[in-house]
Amino acid sequence: MYVCSCFGITEAQVKKHADAGACTPRQIASACKAGTDCGGCVRRIQALLGRGDCPRRELLDQRQEPVAGSVARPVLSDAA
C-alpha cells in the first residue's frame, strides 16, 4: 500500500528505512523524500514509526542524563 503518492513510497519502503535506523519522519524524508511534497503522508509515516521503538532514541536519552561531577565550572577571580 502506498504511503506517499507524491513519490510512490510504500509502507514496505518506509519500514525498510525504519529498520535501517530512520526514527523520525524527517529521517524517512531524507532517505526517500516521503513527506516532503504535499505533507499528507506525514501522519501515516509517524504511525508506521510508532513511539519509543527506536534504539537510537534510547541511546540519546542515556547521553542526556547528567553525570555527577562531570561538568567543570570556571573559577572566577576578582583580580583584573
Coordinates of N, CA and C in Angstrom, one line a residue:
M1 N 0.8 -1.2 0.0 CA 0.0 0.0 0.0 C 0.9 1.2 0.0
Y2 N 0.5 2.2 -0.8 CA 1.3 3.5 -0.9 C 1.0 4.3 0.4
V3 N 2.1 4.9 0.9 CA 2.1 5.9 2.0 C 2.1 7.3 1.4
C4 N 3.1 7.4 0.5 CA 3.3 8.7 -0.2 C 3.0 8.6 -1.7
S5 N 1.9 9.2 -2.1 CA 1.5 9.1 -3.5 C 2.4 10.1 -4.3
C6 N 2.9 11.1 -3.7 CA 3.7 12.1 -4.5 C 4.9 11.4 -5.1
F7 N 5.6 10.6 -4.3 CA 6.8 10.0 -4.7 C 6.7 8.4 -4.8
G8 N 5.5 7.9 -4.7 CA 5.3 6.5 -4.9 C 6.0 5.6 -3.8
I9 N 6.0 6.0 -2.6 CA 6.7 5.3 -1.5 C 5.6 4.4 -0.8
T10 N 6.0 3.2 -0.6 CA 5.1 2.2 0.0 C 5.4 2.0 1.5
E11 N 4.5 1.4 2.2 CA 4.7 1.1 3.6 C 5.9 0.2 3.8
A12 N 6.1 -0.7 2.9 CA 7.3 -1.6 3.0 C 8.6 -0.8 2.9
Q13 N 8.6 0.2 2.0 CA 9.8 1.0 1.9 C 10.0 1.8 3.2
V14 N 9.0 2.4 3.7 CA 9.1 3.2 5.0 C 9.6 2.3 6.1
K15 N 9.1 1.1 6.2 CA 9.5 0.1 7.2 C 11.0 -0.3 7.0
K16 N 11.4 -0.4 5.7 CA 12.8 -0.8 5.4 C 13.7 0.3 5.9
H17 N 13.4 1.6 5.7 CA 14.2 2.7 6.1 C 14.2 2.7 7.6
A18 N 13.0 2.4 8.3 CA 13.0 2.4 9.7 C 13.9 1.3 10.3
D19 N 13.8 0.2 9.7 CA 14.7 -0.9 10.1 C 16.2 -0.6 10.0
A20 N 16.5 0.3 9.0 CA 17.9 0.7 8.8 C 18.3 1.9 9.7
G21 N 17.3 2.3 10.5 CA 17.7 3.3 11.5 C 17.0 4.6 11.5
A22 N 16.1 4.9 10.5 CA 15.4 6.1 10.4 C 14.3 6.1 11.5
C23 N 14.4 7.0 12.4 CA 13.5 7.0 13.6 C 12.4 8.1 13.6
T24 N 12.5 9.0 12.7 CA 11.6 10.2 12.6 C 11.1 10.4 11.2
P25 N 10.0 11.1 11.0 CA 9.5 11.4 9.6 C 10.6 12.2 8.9
R26 N 11.3 13.0 9.5 CA 12.4 13.8 8.9 C 13.5 12.9 8.3
Q27 N 13.8 11.9 9.1 CA 14.8 10.9 8.6 C 14.3 10.1 7.5
I28 N 13.0 9.7 7.5 CA 12.4 9.0 6.4 C 12.4 9.9 5.2
A29 N 12.1 11.2 5.3 CA 12.1 12.1 4.2 C 13.5 12.2 3.6
S30 N 14.5 12.2 4.4 CA 15.9 12.3 3.9 C 16.3 11.0 3.2
A31 N 15.7 9.9 3.6 CA 16.0 8.6 2.9 C 15.3 8.4 1.6
C32 N 14.1 8.9 1.5 CA 13.3 8.6 0.3 C 12.3 9.7 -0.2
K33 N 12.4 10.9 0.4 CA 11.6 12.0 0.0 C 10.1 12.0 0.5
A34 N 9.7 10.9 1.1 CA 8.3 10.8 1.5 C 8.0 11.9 2.5
G35 N 6.9 12.6 2.3 CA 6.5 13.6 3.3 C 7.1 15.0 2.9
T36 N 7.8 15.1 1.8 CA 8.4 16.4 1.5 C 7.7 17.2 0.5
D37 N 6.6 16.7 -0.1 CA 5.9 17.5 -1.1 C 4.6 18.0 -0.5
C38 N 3.5 17.3 -0.5 CA 2.3 17.9 0.0 C 2.2 17.7 1.5
G39 N 2.9 16.7 2.1 CA 2.9 16.5 3.5 C 1.7 15.7 4.0
G40 N 0.8 15.2 3.1 CA -0.3 14.4 3.5 C 0.0 13.1 4.1
C41 N 1.2 12.6 3.9 CA 1.6 11.3 4.4 C 2.3 11.3 5.7
V42 N 2.6 12.5 6.2 CA 3.5 12.6 7.4 C 2.9 11.9 8.6
R43 N 1.6 12.0 8.8 CA 0.9 11.3 10.0 C 1.0 9.8 9.8
R44 N 0.8 9.3 8.6 CA 0.9 7.9 8.4 C 2.3 7.4 8.6
I45 N 3.3 8.2 8.2 CA 4.7 7.8 8.5 C 4.9 7.7 10.0
Q46 N 4.4 8.7 10.7 CA 4.5 8.8 12.2 C 3.9 7.5 12.8
A47 N 2.7 7.1 12.3 CA 2.1 5.9 12.8 C 2.9 4.7 12.5
L48 N 3.5 4.6 11.3 CA 4.3 3.4 11.0 C 5.5 3.3 11.9
L49 N 6.1 4.5 12.2 CA 7.3 4.5 13.0 C 7.0 4.2 14.5
G50 N 5.8 4.5 14.9 CA 5.5 4.3 16.3 C 6.2 5.2 17.3
R51 N 6.1 4.9 18.5 CA 6.7 5.7 19.5 C 7.6 4.9 20.4
G52 N 8.8 5.3 20.6 CA 9.7 4.6 21.5 C 10.4 3.4 21.0
D53 N 10.2 3.1 19.7 CA 10.7 1.8 19.1 C 12.1 2.0 18.6
C54 N 12.6 3.2 18.7 CA 13.9 3.5 18.0 C 15.1 3.3 19.0
P55 N 16.0 2.4 18.7 CA 17.1 2.2 19.6 C 18.0 3.4 19.7
R56 N 18.1 4.2 18.7 CA 18.9 5.5 18.7 C 18.3 6.4 19.7
R57 N 17.0 6.5 19.8 CA 16.3 7.4 20.8 C 16.7 7.0 22.2
E58 N 16.8 5.7 22.5 CA 17.2 5.3 23.8 C 18.6 5.7 24.1
L59 N 19.5 5.6 23.1 CA 20.9 6.0 23.3 C 21.0 7.5 23.5
L60 N 20.2 8.3 22.8 CA 20.2 9.7 23.0 C 19.8 10.1 24.4
D61 N 18.7 9.4 24.9 CA 18.2 9.6 26.2 C 19.3 9.3 27.3
Q62 N 20.1 8.3 27.1 CA 21.1 7.9 28.0 C 22.2 9.0 28.0
R63 N 22.5 9.5 26.9 CA 23.6 10.6 26.8 C 23.2 11.9 27.5
Q64 N 21.9 12.1 27.5 CA 21.4 13.4 28.1 C 21.3 13.4 29.6
E65 N 21.4 12.2 30.2 CA 21.4 12.1 31.6 C 22.6 12.8 32.2
P66 N 22.5 13.7 33.2 CA 23.6 14.3 33.8 C 24.4 13.4 34.6
V67 N 25.7 13.5 34.5 CA 26.7 12.7 35.2 C 27.3 13.5 36.3
A68 N 27.1 13.1 37.6 CA 27.6 13.9 38.7 C 29.1 14.2 38.6
G69 N 29.5 15.4 38.8 CA 30.9 15.7 38.8 C 31.6 15.9 37.4
S70 N 30.8 15.7 36.4 CA 31.4 15.7 35.0 C 31.5 17.1 34.4
V71 N 30.8 18.1 35.0 CA 30.8 19.4 34.5 C 31.8 20.3 35.2
A72 N 32.8 20.8 34.5 CA 33.8 21.6 35.1 C 33.3 23.1 35.1
R73 N 33.4 23.7 36.2 CA 32.9 25.1 36.3 C 34.2 26.0 36.4
P74 N 34.1 27.1 35.7 CA 35.3 28.0 35.7 C 35.4 28.7 37.1
V75 N 36.6 29.0 37.5 CA 36.8 29.7 38.7 C 37.0 31.2 38.4
L76 N 36.1 32.0 39.0 CA 36.1 33.4 38.7 C 36.9 34.1 39.8
S77 N 37.8 35.0 39.4 CA 38.5 35.8 40.4 C 38.2 37.2 40.3
D78 N 38.4 38.0 41.3 CA 38.2 39.4 41.3 C 39.4 40.2 40.8
A79 N 40.5 39.5 40.6 CA 41.7 40.2 40.1 C 41.5 40.5 38.6
A80 N 41.8 41.8 38.3 CA 41.6 42.2 36.9 C 42.9 42.5 36.2

